[in-house]
Amino acid sequence: MHLITDGHQQWLARKGRKAATPRGFVDPAKPPEGFHSFPASFTDRVAAFKRGPQLMHQRDIGQLVVLTGLGPGWQVAEGGSGMGHLTSWLAYLTGPKGHVYSYENRQEHQELAKANFSSLDLPGLAPVTFKLGDVFQAGDDHPGRLDLLFYDLPNPWDGVSGAAKALKPGGWWACYLPSMAQVTQWLDSLNAGDTPAWFDPRIVQTLQLDWKPDQRTLRPESIGVTHTAFLCLARHL
């Protein structure tokens, strides 16, 4: 995949194909005068995904990586797969020695996630095992083997026992929750039971303000996404 630009706009050309621009089709191997061609970055490739369910925003993925230390070799599970956006970032960051298990209840979402992940066509990614089913079964599938378990679900507290069963000591349970009512219920689930199972709980809301990159009108953008969701994290004892 290549990124084509005329310095003002940009287009993506998939492997073996030309990019469709207002000035015609551009061959990335032989761009005409006024066009430039570069190998597409991972971010470029993910941006070209076919859209589907709501995705986890990049600002929040960045926080997930920095706060947990997510890196090469990690064993990770997520639920649900959505459109495969976070799935792909997890595979990219954990690398060939890692493994990503992606659970999804809806077959149409899983098929979209699979197709988007396959479209990356890159070496060096972690293998991804797509599972049609409930991520709450991760504890039975991977007892004590996961470094990170991520829930993008409306009711993560229903899977607290499965999360504790799936994670290694010190492993991270992460949840992506839009409302404070959900966050409160998630916090309550950490304290359920007679024996403490969690430590170092964190609740993070990341706000991003983009600016208009024009020297004549240098100011914040008028339109943007303010609140995305709360990133809730806790470590397993």
Tab-separated table of C-alpha atoms in Angstrom:
chain	number	residue	atom	x	y	z
A	1	MET	CA	0.000	0.000	0.000
A	2	HIS	CA	1.240	3.493	-0.891
A	3	LEU	CA	0.284	7.031	0.078
A	4	ILE	CA	-0.062	9.426	-2.864
A	5	THR	CA	-0.065	13.199	-2.343
A	6	ASP	CA	-0.010	16.357	-4.427
A	7	GLY	CA	0.997	18.369	-1.352
A	8	HIS	CA	-2.599	19.325	-0.597
A	9	GLN	CA	-4.626	16.126	-0.674
A	10	GLN	CA	-3.716	12.487	-0.204
A	11	TRP	CA	-4.965	9.134	-1.453
A	12	LEU	CA	-4.152	5.502	-0.774
A	13	ALA	CA	-3.218	2.977	-3.433
A	14	ARG	CA	-3.565	-0.654	-2.421
A	15	LYS	CA	-1.014	-3.240	-3.490
A	16	GLY	CA	-1.019	-3.647	-7.271
A	17	ARG	CA	-3.532	-0.834	-7.792
A	18	LYS	CA	-3.517	2.823	-8.759
A	19	ALA	CA	-4.897	5.688	-6.688
A	20	ALA	CA	-7.983	7.466	-8.013
A	21	THR	CA	-7.404	11.249	-7.866
A	22	PRO	CA	-9.302	14.221	-9.364
A	23	ARG	CA	-6.569	14.325	-12.042
A	24	GLY	CA	-6.920	10.680	-12.952
A	25	PHE	CA	-5.399	7.418	-11.790
A	26	VAL	CA	-1.882	7.620	-10.347
A	27	ASP	CA	0.536	4.698	-10.419
A	28	PRO	CA	2.483	4.756	-7.108
A	29	ALA	CA	5.493	3.225	-8.872
A	30	LYS	CA	5.585	6.061	-11.442
A	31	PRO	CA	3.831	9.131	-10.036
A	32	PRO	CA	3.433	11.944	-12.606
A	33	GLU	CA	4.800	15.435	-12.099
A	34	GLY	CA	3.205	17.129	-9.108
A	35	PHE	CA	2.547	13.879	-7.254
A	36	HIS	CA	4.648	12.044	-4.683
A	37	SER	CA	4.434	8.423	-3.541
A	38	PHE	CA	5.451	6.963	-0.166
A	39	PRO	CA	5.002	3.593	1.526
A	40	ALA	CA	1.852	3.860	3.644
A	41	SER	CA	2.430	3.976	7.401
A	42	PHE	CA	0.530	1.703	9.760
A	43	THR	CA	-1.706	4.644	10.675
A	44	ASP	CA	-2.449	5.243	6.982
A	45	ARG	CA	-3.435	1.607	6.537
A	46	VAL	CA	-5.747	1.565	9.538
A	47	ALA	CA	-7.379	4.809	8.379
A	48	ALA	CA	-8.352	3.024	5.154
A	49	PHE	CA	-10.417	0.394	6.994
A	50	LYS	CA	-14.024	-0.125	6.041
A	51	ARG	CA	-16.124	1.481	8.757
A	52	GLY	CA	-18.414	-0.412	11.064
A	53	PRO	CA	-19.074	-0.294	14.827
A	54	GLN	CA	-17.765	2.610	16.884
A	55	LEU	CA	-13.987	2.455	17.193
A	56	MET	CA	-11.654	3.229	20.078
A	57	HIS	CA	-10.074	6.612	19.385
A	58	GLN	CA	-6.326	6.860	18.838
A	59	ARG	CA	-5.866	9.194	21.805
A	60	ASP	CA	-7.284	6.483	24.077
A	61	ILE	CA	-5.210	3.728	22.463
A	62	GLY	CA	-2.143	5.842	23.203
A	63	GLN	CA	-3.129	6.068	26.865
A	64	LEU	CA	-3.741	2.318	27.003
A	65	VAL	CA	-0.221	1.663	25.712
A	66	VAL	CA	1.530	4.143	27.997
A	67	LEU	CA	-0.354	3.245	31.173
A	68	THR	CA	-0.060	-0.536	30.822
A	69	GLY	CA	3.340	-0.760	29.121
A	70	LEU	CA	1.803	-2.893	26.346
A	71	GLY	CA	4.592	-4.188	24.145
A	72	PRO	CA	6.247	-7.025	22.217
A	73	GLY	CA	5.393	-10.548	23.264
A	74	TRP	CA	2.253	-9.712	25.222
A	75	GLN	CA	-0.687	-12.117	25.260
A	76	VAL	CA	-3.834	-10.033	24.854
A	77	ALA	CA	-7.576	-10.634	24.578
A	78	GLU	CA	-10.266	-8.152	23.610
A	79	GLY	CA	-14.040	-8.153	23.365
A	80	GLY	CA	-15.606	-7.215	21.075
A	81	SER	CA	-13.744	-7.123	17.799
A	82	GLY	CA	-15.780	-4.237	16.374
A	83	MET	CA	-14.300	-3.232	13.015
A	84	GLY	CA	-10.847	-4.572	13.928
A	85	HIS	CA	-9.322	-1.183	14.718
A	86	LEU	CA	-7.951	-1.909	18.198
A	87	THR	CA	-7.318	-5.528	17.155
A	88	SER	CA	-4.892	-4.308	14.511
A	89	TRP	CA	-3.080	-1.920	16.829
A	90	LEU	CA	-2.693	-4.685	19.416
A	91	ALA	CA	-1.226	-7.015	16.782
A	92	TYR	CA	1.130	-4.267	15.590
A	93	LEU	CA	2.359	-3.402	19.089
A	94	THR	CA	2.749	-6.929	20.468
A	95	GLY	CA	4.577	-8.183	17.370
A	96	PRO	CA	5.252	-11.700	16.094
A	97	LYS	CA	6.010	-13.103	19.560
A	98	GLY	CA	2.713	-11.835	20.939
A	99	HIS	CA	-0.810	-13.096	20.376
A	100	VAL	CA	-4.184	-11.383	20.167
A	101	TYR	CA	-7.456	-13.185	20.904
A	102	SER	CA	-10.405	-11.196	19.587
A	103	TYR	CA	-13.888	-12.163	20.799
A	104	GLU	CA	-17.060	-10.983	19.082
A	105	ASN	CA	-20.692	-12.044	19.562
A	106	ARG	CA	-21.934	-10.747	16.205
A	107	GLN	CA	-20.761	-12.613	13.125
A	108	GLU	CA	-21.129	-9.616	10.780
A	109	HIS	CA	-18.824	-7.559	12.999
A	110	GLN	CA	-16.308	-10.383	13.197
A	111	GLU	CA	-16.257	-10.768	9.403
A	112	LEU	CA	-15.615	-7.031	9.015
A	113	ALA	CA	-12.817	-7.132	11.603
A	114	LYS	CA	-11.211	-10.100	9.841
A	115	ALA	CA	-11.392	-8.380	6.446
A	116	ASN	CA	-9.925	-5.136	7.766
A	117	PHE	CA	-7.096	-6.916	9.561
A	118	SER	CA	-6.275	-8.974	6.458
A	119	SER	CA	-6.138	-5.789	4.366
A	120	LEU	CA	-3.078	-4.601	6.332
A	121	ASP	CA	-0.953	-7.135	4.429
A	122	LEU	CA	2.070	-6.530	6.684
A	123	PRO	CA	4.781	-8.775	8.128
A	124	GLY	CA	5.736	-8.616	11.796
A	125	LEU	CA	2.245	-8.540	13.274
A	126	ALA	CA	1.125	-10.760	16.117
A	127	PRO	CA	-1.122	-13.626	15.059
A	128	VAL	CA	-4.785	-12.905	15.742
A	129	THR	CA	-7.270	-15.609	16.716
A	130	PHE	CA	-10.823	-14.454	16.034
A	131	LYS	CA	-13.388	-16.154	18.263
A	132	LEU	CA	-17.130	-15.962	17.728
A	133	GLY	CA	-18.448	-15.877	21.271
A	134	ASP	CA	-18.421	-14.087	24.600
A	135	VAL	CA	-15.174	-12.563	25.881
A	136	PHE	CA	-16.301	-13.512	29.394
A	137	GLN	CA	-15.140	-17.053	28.543
A	138	ALA	CA	-11.518	-15.835	28.243
A	139	GLY	CA	-10.868	-17.002	31.794
A	140	ASP	CA	-11.663	-20.573	30.818
A	141	ASP	CA	-9.778	-20.318	27.517
A	142	HIS	CA	-6.603	-18.694	28.880
A	143	PRO	CA	-6.424	-19.211	32.667
A	144	GLY	CA	-3.657	-17.071	34.150
A	145	ARG	CA	-1.984	-16.464	30.785
A	146	LEU	CA	-3.021	-12.985	29.654
A	147	ASP	CA	-1.045	-9.772	30.130
A	148	LEU	CA	-3.990	-7.584	29.116
A	149	LEU	CA	-7.730	-8.151	28.853
A	150	PHE	CA	-9.741	-5.374	27.212
A	151	TYR	CA	-13.532	-5.011	27.373
A	152	ASP	CA	-15.348	-2.612	25.047
A	153	LEU	CA	-18.726	-3.687	26.406
A	154	PRO	CA	-21.622	-1.961	28.169
A	155	ASN	CA	-21.538	-4.369	31.137
A	156	PRO	CA	-17.905	-5.281	31.941
A	157	TRP	CA	-18.683	-5.887	35.628
A	158	ASP	CA	-20.489	-9.079	34.614
A	159	GLY	CA	-17.117	-10.428	33.501
A	160	VAL	CA	-15.027	-9.460	36.528
A	161	SER	CA	-14.521	-13.041	37.718
A	162	GLY	CA	-13.536	-14.184	34.231
A	163	ALA	CA	-11.075	-11.306	33.985
A	164	ALA	CA	-9.438	-12.280	37.275
A	165	LYS	CA	-9.185	-15.883	36.099
A	166	ALA	CA	-7.649	-14.970	32.714
A	167	LEU	CA	-4.962	-12.521	33.830
A	168	LYS	CA	-1.457	-13.187	35.058
A	169	PRO	CA	-0.540	-11.671	38.440
A	170	GLY	CA	0.091	-8.006	37.657
A	171	GLY	CA	-1.832	-8.242	34.379
A	172	TRP	CA	-4.149	-5.434	33.317
A	173	TRP	CA	-7.926	-5.379	33.016
A	174	ALA	CA	-8.995	-2.445	30.837
A	175	CYS	CA	-12.532	-1.270	30.091
A	176	TYR	CA	-13.780	1.444	27.722
A	177	LEU	CA	-16.901	3.051	29.178
A	178	PRO	CA	-18.794	6.074	27.809
A	179	SER	CA	-20.734	7.049	30.955
A	180	MET	CA	-19.882	7.777	34.562
A	181	ALA	CA	-22.736	5.518	35.705
A	182	GLN	CA	-20.900	2.604	34.066
A	183	VAL	CA	-17.617	3.655	35.660
A	184	THR	CA	-19.236	3.646	39.111
A	185	GLN	CA	-20.590	0.144	38.577
A	186	TRP	CA	-17.181	-1.030	37.307
A	187	LEU	CA	-15.534	0.371	40.456
A	188	ASP	CA	-18.035	-1.470	42.626
A	189	SER	CA	-17.151	-4.734	40.871
A	190	LEU	CA	-13.481	-4.333	41.845
A	191	ASN	CA	-14.446	-4.465	45.507
A	192	ALA	CA	-16.888	-7.374	45.224
A	193	GLY	CA	-16.031	-10.651	46.931
A	194	ASP	CA	-14.311	-11.489	50.195
A	195	THR	CA	-10.749	-11.612	48.828
A	196	PRO	CA	-9.220	-8.556	47.109
A	197	ALA	CA	-8.338	-9.357	43.491
A	198	TRP	CA	-7.356	-5.935	42.118
A	199	PHE	CA	-4.970	-3.071	42.776
A	200	ASP	CA	-3.880	0.222	41.189
A	201	PRO	CA	-7.287	1.218	39.736
A	202	ARG	CA	-7.223	4.137	37.314
A	203	ILE	CA	-9.883	6.152	35.496
A	204	VAL	CA	-8.659	8.302	32.614
A	205	GLN	CA	-10.503	10.746	30.371
A	206	THR	CA	-8.353	12.078	27.527
A	207	LEU	CA	-9.345	15.360	25.874
A	208	GLN	CA	-7.709	16.444	22.625
A	209	LEU	CA	-7.882	19.871	20.994
A	210	ASP	CA	-6.743	20.053	17.380
A	211	TRP	CA	-5.668	23.368	15.866
A	212	LYS	CA	-6.220	24.672	12.354
A	213	PRO	CA	-2.719	24.611	10.737
A	214	ASP	CA	-3.053	27.920	8.878
A	215	GLN	CA	-0.809	30.853	9.844
A	216	ARG	CA	-3.484	33.372	8.843
A	217	THR	CA	-6.175	31.764	10.991
A	218	LEU	CA	-4.209	29.823	13.577
A	219	ARG	CA	-6.857	28.767	16.077
A	220	PRO	CA	-8.522	25.672	17.538
A	221	GLU	CA	-10.671	23.676	15.136
A	222	SER	CA	-14.366	24.552	15.423
A	223	ILE	CA	-15.542	20.947	15.193
A	224	GLY	CA	-14.085	17.947	16.971
A	225	VAL	CA	-14.769	15.023	19.257
A	226	THR	CA	-14.602	16.093	22.894
A	227	HIS	CA	-15.605	13.189	25.151
A	228	THR	CA	-14.940	9.705	23.786
A	229	ALA	CA	-15.058	7.344	26.761
A	230	PHE	CA	-13.440	6.706	30.125
A	231	LEU	CA	-10.510	4.303	30.061
A	232	CYS	CA	-10.757	2.261	33.255
A	233	LEU	CA	-7.832	0.110	34.355
A	234	ALA	CA	-6.937	-2.178	37.231
A	235	ARG	CA	-4.195	-4.753	37.834
A	236	HIS	CA	-4.746	-8.311	38.982
A	237	LEU	CA	-3.238	-9.415	42.298
